[in-house]
Amino acid sequence: MNSQKFPLKGGINSMTLKLKILSIALLIILGAACSPAIQANEARTLTVMTHDSFTASEDVIRQFESDHNATIDFVRSGDTGSALNQAILSKENPLADVLFGVDNSFLGRALEEGIFEPYDSPLLDDISEEFKLAPNNFALPVDYGDVCINYDKTFLEENNLPVPRSLEELSNPQYAGLLVTENPATSSPGLAFLMATIAQFGEEGYLEFWSALVDNGLVVVNDWETAYYTNFSGSSGQGPQPFVVSYGSSPAAEVYFSEDPAEGAPTASIIGPNTCFRQIEFVGILNGTENRDLAEAWVDFMLSVPFQDDIPLQMFVFPVNSNAKLPQVFLDTVQIPDQPATLPIERINQNREAWIEAWTETVLE
Amino acid sequence: LKQKHHQWFRNPTWRAALFWLLPAAFLGYFFYQPLVALFNLLFSPTWDFSLANLNWRKIWDPLWFTILQAGLSTLLTLIIGLPGAWLFARFAFPGKKILKMLTTLPFILPTVVVAAGLNALLGPRGWVNLGLIALLNLESAPIQFLNTFGAILTAHVFYNTTIIIRVVSNAWSQQNIRLQHAATVLGASPWQTFKEVTLPLLRPSILSATLLVFLFNFTSFGVVLMLGGPQFATLEVEIYIQALHMLNLPLASILSIIQLIFTLGITVGYNQLAGMREFAITPRSQEIGLRKPRNLLERVVIIVLIISLFALLVSPLASLVMRSFVKLEANRGERGVVQRGLTLRYYRELGTNRRGALFYVPPIMAARNSFMFAIITIIITLFLGLLVAYALKQHTPLNAFLDPLLMLPLGASAITLGLGFIIVFNRPPFSNLAFPILLPIAHSLVALPFVVRTLGPALGNIPESLRNAARVLGAKPLQVWREIDLPLITPAILVATIFALTISLGEFGASIFLSRPQYPTLPVAIFRYISQPGALNYGQALAMSTILMVVCAGGILLIEQLRLPGRDLF
């Protein structure tokens, strides 16, 4: 090349000048972003790690902050799995003081990893025993919800189909091709529904039931968004299937987020023994926090009535505190099953992977 | 001593090393450090993982499928993209600028929204199927699109055609048209001219674009997950399953190491092909080669091309935009009747915080955050990209070693990198407050290969004789760069800027781990709406997606309007 004969001396010099200017610019940007903000009256910061579905009313959170002269820094990252992974990976050097959002399908793993410190909150007295799954209060229940099958009311009316009363009935030919569910390997409601079938049919019978569902034209997709908005006929996506694995509170959300709430819910849940799987979400103080007192105050706050009252309309799940009140739209539209399916957390932790693999072989292959 | 100093500069290896210094430090610190730290932790004895219990089928099946779908997708993208590049490089037609901008928009859309758009178009109750049912008097939907291999391929073409169009048409339009004229005068047929003159000159840019498209398809995640369904899993999908649902991080890491090894192999293979020959031909103004279609055949071909681009790339976008203005809920009890009205409800709703929610974000703030991150990404990648492009111009074995390492972030799993970031950058100076800066840095890691692969061929095309002429005429070094290099690479810089902008605006994988609720971007806001039931949420997600497209379109048009040196030079 010519460059051998005509050294690029000039090119280099001009580049280094540009380089200097640009690196100064880059440093300024980095510096501006990294410089600590000046904080008024020494408010303490509590870091709360959680998942993307976490939300709350601004007033409620601000009240806590002013009562405790604290700032809450929320780190919301991905779904429950990614939040838990972050806590596990950073357990030597915790990213946060508190983790909220581990549910009973992951709680066993969280306890096994020893990421939490126990805390006997005085507010536990207001919470029913059925929710307290963690031994020694390493994690405290905050809310619960049910993964249920929603159905499209209009479709069933127009086609003169009765509402199924049990899981078994879904394998009847009259419901052929009408149910869409999520892959338990990629979706949390999908896994919850798989566990409902294990609670109902036992380890020896659940795969047989799934085979029957497959023979009856079961549709499986990977994520809740696709199942609900692409496949489900009762949602705005107006897909082909009138039955979808979703949440017991979805009909309430359909009313609350509808263009004309007076019309009532277009969907409802199948409520029968073991048709719904109960998910309970927990909060825990992360092992090694330097703000233990503030973390305790925050956990108490999450279990107290003001926060618990705020839960339903923010996250569309139910408060565990028995003194909390439900909003009208919930009282009107949400059915709470008398006998939800549950499984012990240790059993879930030991078998999660094996169940999913067995399911994959039966349903997908 | 002074003489020695000059010797040092003349050595291309040292020169390249100097150019590489900052980019390599950036990659080392923000890419290799977190990955190595993660793998180190996961293969430490505390994690109790052994290769012996490994189910090799879990690796082999997704690997084979990943290669298969990436190869086919890339081939199809080339089949659509190359004629598209020819169209934009050689012809003037009304609405050209708008069409080119529209073909870029798919690139930025979150998969969940694209799935909604494709469903509205091709789903069981999509417009195409409804139309065919009405037209042919059918019982059920004739087109089965969702959850098929075809859906994966279609979506990849939809997403990535813009890469081929942008990179190749830029090089094509800068080709000196006189060369083709000379060939014609010498008696070459149009096909011979194309084969012997045009194609060899386009080779570097076609190879670059093909590599980028292949690597994008190779690490495809959302498309396979949402449009392919549970029957299909790429390595990236399997990493997601193992890491976030099975909590089997060691297996996720093995999969991601395999993904990295293949990326490295592909890039090394590319370098073998691309490094063979390079022609430096005086580039020409982009406008000189442009012409109107000459005869009926050309006119027909062009119209067919424009229609295909519209059908493939623009119609899913249009169906999304339309749905954001259409009332989604038919009145209860009248569901059979298609009863729809126009509405602005979803847009109005975006501006209200009904529940007084803590993390509510007005669309204007989300757009501002997205833009802010995009601008930082553009600054970082252009600066580092130019340095790398100059480094790659030096003839030294150092490049063969460093270049593939630069491309590796394209083949890295976003989940793995995100987890690596968590364990490395969780203490000062990367406290929570400073964390937002990591998001544009992660975007830059993905955008940098695009910027380098765009600038590289452009720099390679500048004949050294031009610079020498300038020097002989007394130009100072900086002057040479400003008067020769800069004007000639300006079109490539614009293309690179558009890539950095679109990658940053649309990126979602790293955002899962690195976004902070204080700074939600547009894709994050879209996801917040569509992950909840209810017509208003669905409508708002589509409205927010429309805003994302408008913001991106605005950004592209703005960049194309920039009066940089070289635009009016010729």
PDB file of C-alpha atoms in Angstrom, chain B residues 128-372:
ATOM      1  CA  VAL B 128     -55.603 -11.043   5.881  1.00  0.00           C
ATOM      2  CA  ASN B 129     -57.360 -14.149   7.168  1.00  0.00           C
ATOM      3  CA  LEU B 130     -60.682 -12.347   7.670  1.00  0.00           C
ATOM      4  CA  GLY B 131     -60.392 -10.987   4.145  1.00  0.00           C
ATOM      5  CA  LEU B 132     -59.651 -14.411   2.668  1.00  0.00           C
ATOM      6  CA  ILE B 133     -62.493 -16.009   4.636  1.00  0.00           C
ATOM      7  CA  ALA B 134     -64.926 -13.414   3.299  1.00  0.00           C
ATOM      8  CA  LEU B 135     -63.521 -13.553  -0.217  1.00  0.00           C
ATOM      9  CA  LEU B 136     -63.346 -17.327  -0.646  1.00  0.00           C
ATOM     10  CA  ASN B 137     -66.257 -18.164   1.643  1.00  0.00           C
ATOM     11  CA  LEU B 138     -64.107 -20.348   3.906  1.00  0.00           C
ATOM     12  CA  GLU B 139     -64.981 -21.951   7.221  1.00  0.00           C
ATOM     13  CA  SER B 140     -61.762 -21.227   9.074  1.00  0.00           C
ATOM     14  CA  ALA B 141     -58.606 -19.143   8.727  1.00  0.00           C
ATOM     15  CA  PRO B 142     -56.562 -20.370   5.732  1.00  0.00           C
ATOM     16  CA  ILE B 143     -53.215 -18.958   6.926  1.00  0.00           C
ATOM     17  CA  GLN B 144     -51.579 -20.512   9.964  1.00  0.00           C
ATOM     18  CA  PHE B 145     -48.823 -18.066  10.773  1.00  0.00           C
ATOM     19  CA  LEU B 146     -48.186 -17.769  14.497  1.00  0.00           C
ATOM     20  CA  ASN B 147     -46.079 -20.416  16.205  1.00  0.00           C
ATOM     21  CA  THR B 148     -44.501 -21.644  12.973  1.00  0.00           C
ATOM     22  CA  PHE B 149     -40.949 -21.723  11.653  1.00  0.00           C
ATOM     23  CA  GLY B 150     -42.162 -19.381   8.927  1.00  0.00           C
ATOM     24  CA  ALA B 151     -43.155 -16.808  11.524  1.00  0.00           C
ATOM     25  CA  ILE B 152     -39.615 -16.787  12.908  1.00  0.00           C
ATOM     26  CA  LEU B 153     -38.087 -16.331   9.440  1.00  0.00           C
ATOM     27  CA  THR B 154     -40.592 -13.643   8.464  1.00  0.00           C
ATOM     28  CA  ALA B 155     -39.996 -11.683  11.652  1.00  0.00           C
ATOM     29  CA  HIS B 156     -36.222 -11.852  11.177  1.00  0.00           C
ATOM     30  CA  VAL B 157     -36.557 -10.521   7.633  1.00  0.00           C
ATOM     31  CA  PHE B 158     -38.889  -7.837   8.974  1.00  0.00           C
ATOM     32  CA  TYR B 159     -36.368  -6.781  11.616  1.00  0.00           C
ATOM     33  CA  ASN B 160     -33.071  -6.996   9.747  1.00  0.00           C
ATOM     34  CA  THR B 161     -33.667  -6.049   6.117  1.00  0.00           C
ATOM     35  CA  THR B 162     -32.860  -2.473   7.069  1.00  0.00           C
ATOM     36  CA  ILE B 163     -29.276  -3.515   7.929  1.00  0.00           C
ATOM     37  CA  ILE B 164     -28.664  -4.783   4.391  1.00  0.00           C
ATOM     38  CA  ILE B 165     -30.434  -1.806   2.838  1.00  0.00           C
ATOM     39  CA  ARG B 166     -28.562   0.801   4.882  1.00  0.00           C
ATOM     40  CA  VAL B 167     -25.067  -0.695   4.704  1.00  0.00           C
ATOM     41  CA  VAL B 168     -25.100  -1.902   1.096  1.00  0.00           C
ATOM     42  CA  SER B 169     -27.024   0.962  -0.487  1.00  0.00           C
ATOM     43  CA  ASN B 170     -24.645   3.419   1.145  1.00  0.00           C
ATOM     44  CA  ALA B 171     -21.647   1.718  -0.470  1.00  0.00           C
ATOM     45  CA  TRP B 172     -23.479   1.206  -3.754  1.00  0.00           C
ATOM     46  CA  SER B 173     -24.512   4.826  -4.128  1.00  0.00           C
ATOM     47  CA  GLN B 174     -20.960   5.976  -3.505  1.00  0.00           C
ATOM     48  CA  GLN B 175     -19.568   3.791  -6.263  1.00  0.00           C
ATOM     49  CA  ASN B 176     -18.085   5.657  -9.128  1.00  0.00           C
ATOM     50  CA  ILE B 177     -20.640   5.221 -11.900  1.00  0.00           C
ATOM     51  CA  ARG B 178     -17.938   5.918 -14.512  1.00  0.00           C
ATOM     52  CA  LEU B 179     -16.478   2.488 -13.879  1.00  0.00           C
ATOM     53  CA  GLN B 180     -19.710   0.879 -14.989  1.00  0.00           C
ATOM     54  CA  HIS B 181     -19.859   3.234 -17.964  1.00  0.00           C
ATOM     55  CA  ALA B 182     -16.310   2.289 -18.889  1.00  0.00           C
ATOM     56  CA  ALA B 183     -17.186  -1.390 -18.752  1.00  0.00           C
ATOM     57  CA  THR B 184     -20.223  -0.798 -20.943  1.00  0.00           C
ATOM     58  CA  VAL B 185     -18.171   1.136 -23.475  1.00  0.00           C
ATOM     59  CA  LEU B 186     -15.701  -1.727 -23.543  1.00  0.00           C
ATOM     60  CA  GLY B 187     -18.533  -3.987 -24.595  1.00  0.00           C
ATOM     61  CA  ALA B 188     -19.590  -5.613 -21.338  1.00  0.00           C
ATOM     62  CA  SER B 189     -23.206  -6.665 -21.018  1.00  0.00           C
ATOM     63  CA  PRO B 190     -25.132  -5.251 -18.013  1.00  0.00           C
ATOM     64  CA  TRP B 191     -24.783  -8.653 -16.289  1.00  0.00           C
ATOM     65  CA  GLN B 192     -21.027  -8.747 -16.975  1.00  0.00           C
ATOM     66  CA  THR B 193     -20.667  -5.201 -15.666  1.00  0.00           C
ATOM     67  CA  PHE B 194     -22.538  -6.159 -12.537  1.00  0.00           C
ATOM     68  CA  LYS B 195     -20.545  -9.338 -12.026  1.00  0.00           C
ATOM     69  CA  GLU B 196     -17.116  -7.982 -12.845  1.00  0.00           C
ATOM     70  CA  VAL B 197     -17.302  -4.386 -11.609  1.00  0.00           C
ATOM     71  CA  THR B 198     -20.205  -3.632  -9.301  1.00  0.00           C
ATOM     72  CA  LEU B 199     -20.257  -6.812  -7.253  1.00  0.00           C
ATOM     73  CA  PRO B 200     -16.536  -6.998  -6.398  1.00  0.00           C
ATOM     74  CA  LEU B 201     -16.685  -3.384  -5.257  1.00  0.00           C
ATOM     75  CA  LEU B 202     -19.735  -4.098  -3.107  1.00  0.00           C
ATOM     76  CA  ARG B 203     -18.243  -7.232  -1.606  1.00  0.00           C
ATOM     77  CA  PRO B 204     -16.910  -5.668   1.635  1.00  0.00           C
ATOM     78  CA  SER B 205     -20.182  -3.985   2.478  1.00  0.00           C
ATOM     79  CA  ILE B 206     -22.291  -7.046   1.570  1.00  0.00           C
ATOM     80  CA  LEU B 207     -20.079  -9.247   3.728  1.00  0.00           C
ATOM     81  CA  SER B 208     -20.222  -6.762   6.603  1.00  0.00           C
ATOM     82  CA  ALA B 209     -23.988  -6.501   6.455  1.00  0.00           C
ATOM     83  CA  THR B 210     -24.384 -10.276   6.151  1.00  0.00           C
ATOM     84  CA  LEU B 211     -22.217 -10.828   9.205  1.00  0.00           C
ATOM     85  CA  LEU B 212     -24.240  -8.344  11.260  1.00  0.00           C
ATOM     86  CA  VAL B 213     -27.551  -9.859  10.177  1.00  0.00           C
ATOM     87  CA  PHE B 214     -26.335 -13.386  10.828  1.00  0.00           C
ATOM     88  CA  LEU B 215     -25.115 -12.540  14.318  1.00  0.00           C
ATOM     89  CA  PHE B 216     -28.367 -10.747  15.124  1.00  0.00           C
ATOM     90  CA  ASN B 217     -30.323 -13.812  14.027  1.00  0.00           C
ATOM     91  CA  PHE B 218     -27.893 -16.086  15.796  1.00  0.00           C
ATOM     92  CA  THR B 219     -28.682 -14.489  19.163  1.00  0.00           C
ATOM     93  CA  SER B 220     -32.375 -14.023  18.424  1.00  0.00           C
ATOM     94  CA  PHE B 221     -34.527 -14.256  21.513  1.00  0.00           C
ATOM     95  CA  GLY B 222     -37.849 -12.406  21.526  1.00  0.00           C
ATOM     96  CA  VAL B 223     -38.874 -13.426  18.022  1.00  0.00           C
ATOM     97  CA  VAL B 224     -38.261 -17.115  18.691  1.00  0.00           C
ATOM     98  CA  LEU B 225     -39.906 -16.978  22.095  1.00  0.00           C
ATOM     99  CA  MET B 226     -43.014 -15.051  21.133  1.00  0.00           C
ATOM    100  CA  LEU B 227     -43.610 -15.836  17.463  1.00  0.00           C
ATOM    101  CA  GLY B 228     -42.016 -19.272  17.218  1.00  0.00           C
ATOM    102  CA  GLY B 229     -43.619 -20.653  20.335  1.00  0.00           C
ATOM    103  CA  PRO B 230     -42.581 -23.540  22.578  1.00  0.00           C
ATOM    104  CA  GLN B 231     -41.583 -25.865  19.717  1.00  0.00           C
ATOM    105  CA  PHE B 232     -38.505 -23.797  18.917  1.00  0.00           C
ATOM    106  CA  ALA B 233     -35.600 -22.769  21.101  1.00  0.00           C
ATOM    107  CA  THR B 234     -32.391 -20.995  20.147  1.00  0.00           C
ATOM    108  CA  LEU B 235     -29.371 -20.962  22.435  1.00  0.00           C
ATOM    109  CA  GLU B 236     -30.453 -17.559  23.701  1.00  0.00           C
ATOM    110  CA  VAL B 237     -33.951 -18.848  24.559  1.00  0.00           C
ATOM    111  CA  GLU B 238     -32.421 -21.847  26.327  1.00  0.00           C
ATOM    112  CA  ILE B 239     -30.133 -19.493  28.276  1.00  0.00           C
ATOM    113  CA  TYR B 240     -33.186 -17.504  29.321  1.00  0.00           C
ATOM    114  CA  ILE B 241     -35.004 -20.654  30.441  1.00  0.00           C
ATOM    115  CA  GLN B 242     -32.041 -22.039  32.357  1.00  0.00           C
ATOM    116  CA  ALA B 243     -31.027 -18.756  33.971  1.00  0.00           C
ATOM    117  CA  LEU B 244     -34.335 -17.189  34.891  1.00  0.00           C
ATOM    118  CA  HIS B 245     -36.782 -20.071  35.184  1.00  0.00           C
ATOM    119  CA  MET B 246     -34.738 -23.123  36.158  1.00  0.00           C
ATOM    120  CA  LEU B 247     -32.259 -20.990  38.139  1.00  0.00           C
ATOM    121  CA  ASN B 248     -29.541 -23.200  36.667  1.00  0.00           C
ATOM    122  CA  LEU B 249     -26.921 -20.511  36.147  1.00  0.00           C
ATOM    123  CA  PRO B 250     -23.968 -22.817  35.431  1.00  0.00           C
ATOM    124  CA  LEU B 251     -25.798 -24.478  32.531  1.00  0.00           C
ATOM    125  CA  ALA B 252     -26.861 -21.056  31.275  1.00  0.00           C
ATOM    126  CA  SER B 253     -23.199 -20.042  31.335  1.00  0.00           C
ATOM    127  CA  ILE B 254     -22.071 -23.093  29.378  1.00  0.00           C
ATOM    128  CA  LEU B 255     -24.672 -22.336  26.732  1.00  0.00           C
ATOM    129  CA  SER B 256     -23.563 -18.754  26.599  1.00  0.00           C
ATOM    130  CA  ILE B 257     -19.893 -19.735  26.294  1.00  0.00           C
ATOM    131  CA  ILE B 258     -20.823 -21.980  23.352  1.00  0.00           C
ATOM    132  CA  GLN B 259     -22.690 -19.069  21.815  1.00  0.00           C
ATOM    133  CA  LEU B 260     -19.596 -16.892  22.240  1.00  0.00           C
ATOM    134  CA  ILE B 261     -17.281 -19.508  20.722  1.00  0.00           C
ATOM    135  CA  PHE B 262     -19.490 -19.765  17.653  1.00  0.00           C
ATOM    136  CA  THR B 263     -19.666 -16.000  17.328  1.00  0.00           C
ATOM    137  CA  LEU B 264     -15.903 -15.884  17.458  1.00  0.00           C
ATOM    138  CA  GLY B 265     -15.621 -18.602  14.811  1.00  0.00           C
ATOM    139  CA  ILE B 266     -18.093 -16.871  12.526  1.00  0.00           C
ATOM    140  CA  THR B 267     -16.250 -13.565  12.862  1.00  0.00           C
ATOM    141  CA  VAL B 268     -12.871 -15.145  12.186  1.00  0.00           C
ATOM    142  CA  GLY B 269     -14.354 -16.837   9.104  1.00  0.00           C
ATOM    143  CA  TYR B 270     -15.717 -13.502   7.983  1.00  0.00           C
ATOM    144  CA  ASN B 271     -12.317 -11.882   8.356  1.00  0.00           C
ATOM    145  CA  GLN B 272     -10.779 -14.580   6.153  1.00  0.00           C
ATOM    146  CA  LEU B 273     -13.314 -13.770   3.447  1.00  0.00           C
ATOM    147  CA  ALA B 274     -13.307 -10.008   3.845  1.00  0.00           C
ATOM    148  CA  GLY B 275      -9.576  -9.589   4.221  1.00  0.00           C
ATOM    149  CA  MET B 276      -8.770 -11.064   0.833  1.00  0.00           C
ATOM    150  CA  ARG B 277      -8.995  -8.000  -1.319  1.00  0.00           C
ATOM    151  CA  GLU B 278      -9.732  -4.365  -0.866  1.00  0.00           C
ATOM    152  CA  PHE B 279     -10.149  -1.794  -3.638  1.00  0.00           C
ATOM    153  CA  ALA B 280      -9.743   1.881  -3.077  1.00  0.00           C
ATOM    154  CA  ILE B 281     -11.770   3.732  -5.670  1.00  0.00           C
ATOM    155  CA  THR B 282     -12.442   7.438  -5.565  1.00  0.00           C
ATOM    156  CA  PRO B 283     -15.955   7.647  -4.152  1.00  0.00           C
ATOM    157  CA  ARG B 284     -18.518   9.855  -5.793  1.00  0.00           C
ATOM    158  CA  SER B 285     -21.397  11.893  -4.551  1.00  0.00           C
ATOM    159  CA  GLN B 286     -24.393   9.789  -3.718  1.00  0.00           C
ATOM    160  CA  GLU B 287     -26.555  11.775  -6.094  1.00  0.00           C
ATOM    161  CA  ILE B 288     -24.527  11.228  -9.271  1.00  0.00           C
ATOM    162  CA  GLY B 289     -25.515   7.610  -9.830  1.00  0.00           C
ATOM    163  CA  LEU B 290     -29.188   8.302  -9.254  1.00  0.00           C
ATOM    164  CA  ARG B 291     -31.592   8.177 -12.134  1.00  0.00           C
ATOM    165  CA  LYS B 292     -35.199   7.655 -13.018  1.00  0.00           C
ATOM    166  CA  PRO B 293     -36.268   4.250 -14.326  1.00  0.00           C
ATOM    167  CA  ARG B 294     -35.479   4.123 -18.036  1.00  0.00           C
ATOM    168  CA  ASN B 295     -37.836   1.612 -19.558  1.00  0.00           C
ATOM    169  CA  LEU B 296     -40.990  -0.332 -18.854  1.00  0.00           C
ATOM    170  CA  LEU B 297     -39.141  -3.348 -17.475  1.00  0.00           C
ATOM    171  CA  GLU B 298     -37.228  -1.239 -14.955  1.00  0.00           C
ATOM    172  CA  ARG B 299     -40.398   0.553 -13.997  1.00  0.00           C
ATOM    173  CA  VAL B 300     -42.207  -2.740 -13.363  1.00  0.00           C
ATOM    174  CA  VAL B 301     -39.286  -4.152 -11.365  1.00  0.00           C
ATOM    175  CA  ILE B 302     -39.126  -1.034  -9.229  1.00  0.00           C
ATOM    176  CA  ILE B 303     -42.840  -0.983  -8.560  1.00  0.00           C
ATOM    177  CA  VAL B 304     -42.772  -4.670  -7.584  1.00  0.00           C
ATOM    178  CA  LEU B 305     -39.858  -3.971  -5.233  1.00  0.00           C
ATOM    179  CA  ILE B 306     -41.573  -1.028  -3.578  1.00  0.00           C
ATOM    180  CA  ILE B 307     -44.754  -3.050  -3.130  1.00  0.00           C
ATOM    181  CA  SER B 308     -42.812  -5.957  -1.600  1.00  0.00           C
ATOM    182  CA  LEU B 309     -41.021  -3.661   0.822  1.00  0.00           C
ATOM    183  CA  PHE B 310     -44.346  -2.146   1.781  1.00  0.00           C
ATOM    184  CA  ALA B 311     -46.006  -5.521   2.273  1.00  0.00           C
ATOM    185  CA  LEU B 312     -43.149  -6.991   4.283  1.00  0.00           C
ATOM    186  CA  LEU B 313     -41.828  -4.094   6.301  1.00  0.00           C
ATOM    187  CA  VAL B 314     -44.420  -1.367   6.390  1.00  0.00           C
ATOM    188  CA  SER B 315     -47.777  -3.142   6.603  1.00  0.00           C
ATOM    189  CA  PRO B 316     -47.203  -4.660  10.082  1.00  0.00           C
ATOM    190  CA  LEU B 317     -46.187  -1.194  11.290  1.00  0.00           C
ATOM    191  CA  ALA B 318     -49.248   0.348   9.716  1.00  0.00           C
ATOM    192  CA  SER B 319     -51.530  -2.227  11.313  1.00  0.00           C
ATOM    193  CA  LEU B 320     -50.058  -1.336  14.719  1.00  0.00           C
ATOM    194  CA  VAL B 321     -50.527   2.376  14.221  1.00  0.00           C
ATOM    195  CA  MET B 322     -54.082   1.871  12.993  1.00  0.00           C
ATOM    196  CA  ARG B 323     -54.979  -0.269  15.962  1.00  0.00           C
ATOM    197  CA  SER B 324     -53.785   2.428  18.347  1.00  0.00           C
ATOM    198  CA  PHE B 325     -56.492   4.711  16.964  1.00  0.00           C
ATOM    199  CA  VAL B 326     -59.276   2.127  16.759  1.00  0.00           C
ATOM    200  CA  LYS B 327     -61.643   1.386  19.604  1.00  0.00           C
ATOM    201  CA  LEU B 328     -60.728  -2.152  20.565  1.00  0.00           C
ATOM    202  CA  GLU B 329     -63.739  -3.187  22.556  1.00  0.00           C
ATOM    203  CA  ALA B 330     -66.900  -3.957  20.708  1.00  0.00           C
ATOM    204  CA  ASN B 331     -69.969  -3.442  22.838  1.00  0.00           C
ATOM    205  CA  ARG B 332     -70.781  -6.426  24.978  1.00  0.00           C
ATOM    206  CA  GLY B 333     -73.362  -8.739  23.549  1.00  0.00           C
ATOM    207  CA  GLU B 334     -72.612  -7.557  20.051  1.00  0.00           C
ATOM    208  CA  ARG B 335     -69.268  -9.226  19.758  1.00  0.00           C
ATOM    209  CA  GLY B 336     -70.072 -10.975  16.536  1.00  0.00           C
ATOM    210  CA  VAL B 337     -70.684  -7.675  14.851  1.00  0.00           C
ATOM    211  CA  VAL B 338     -67.480  -5.921  13.973  1.00  0.00           C
ATOM    212  CA  GLN B 339     -68.205  -2.567  15.478  1.00  0.00           C
ATOM    213  CA  ARG B 340     -65.323  -0.228  15.599  1.00  0.00           C
ATOM    214  CA  GLY B 341     -64.871   3.466  15.944  1.00  0.00           C
ATOM    215  CA  LEU B 342     -61.912   5.778  15.932  1.00  0.00           C
ATOM    216  CA  THR B 343     -60.626   6.965  19.265  1.00  0.00           C
ATOM    217  CA  LEU B 344     -57.859   9.048  20.817  1.00  0.00           C
ATOM    218  CA  ARG B 345     -58.633   7.544  24.199  1.00  0.00           C
ATOM    219  CA  TYR B 346     -55.407   5.545  24.454  1.00  0.00           C
ATOM    220  CA  TYR B 347     -53.252   8.575  23.791  1.00  0.00           C
ATOM    221  CA  ARG B 348     -55.177  10.699  26.295  1.00  0.00           C
ATOM    222  CA  GLU B 349     -54.934   7.910  28.849  1.00  0.00           C
ATOM    223  CA  LEU B 350     -51.128   7.841  28.492  1.00  0.00           C
ATOM    224  CA  GLY B 351     -51.028  11.331  29.940  1.00  0.00           C
ATOM    225  CA  THR B 352     -52.998  10.520  33.102  1.00  0.00           C
ATOM    226  CA  ASN B 353     -51.832   8.716  36.191  1.00  0.00           C
ATOM    227  CA  ARG B 354     -55.165   7.200  37.212  1.00  0.00           C
ATOM    228  CA  ARG B 355     -53.922   5.170  40.116  1.00  0.00           C
ATOM    229  CA  GLY B 356     -51.409   7.706  41.426  1.00  0.00           C
ATOM    230  CA  ALA B 357     -48.814   5.033  40.770  1.00  0.00           C
ATOM    231  CA  LEU B 358     -45.230   5.578  41.852  1.00  0.00           C
ATOM    232  CA  PHE B 359     -43.634   4.444  38.627  1.00  0.00           C
ATOM    233  CA  TYR B 360     -46.037   6.154  36.273  1.00  0.00           C
ATOM    234  CA  VAL B 361     -44.183   7.834  33.447  1.00  0.00           C
ATOM    235  CA  PRO B 362     -45.670  10.419  31.090  1.00  0.00           C
ATOM    236  CA  PRO B 363     -44.842   9.495  27.480  1.00  0.00           C
ATOM    237  CA  ILE B 364     -42.840  12.672  27.015  1.00  0.00           C
ATOM    238  CA  MET B 365     -40.528  11.670  29.874  1.00  0.00           C
ATOM    239  CA  ALA B 366     -40.075   8.155  28.519  1.00  0.00           C
ATOM    240  CA  ALA B 367     -39.263   9.641  25.112  1.00  0.00           C
ATOM    241  CA  ARG B 368     -36.806  12.035  26.739  1.00  0.00           C
ATOM    242  CA  ASN B 369     -35.062   9.202  28.604  1.00  0.00           C
ATOM    243  CA  SER B 370     -34.871   7.111  25.455  1.00  0.00           C
ATOM    244  CA  PHE B 371     -33.397  10.026  23.520  1.00  0.00           C
ATOM    245  CA  MET B 372     -30.918  10.841  26.270  1.00  0.00           C
TER     246      MET B 372
END
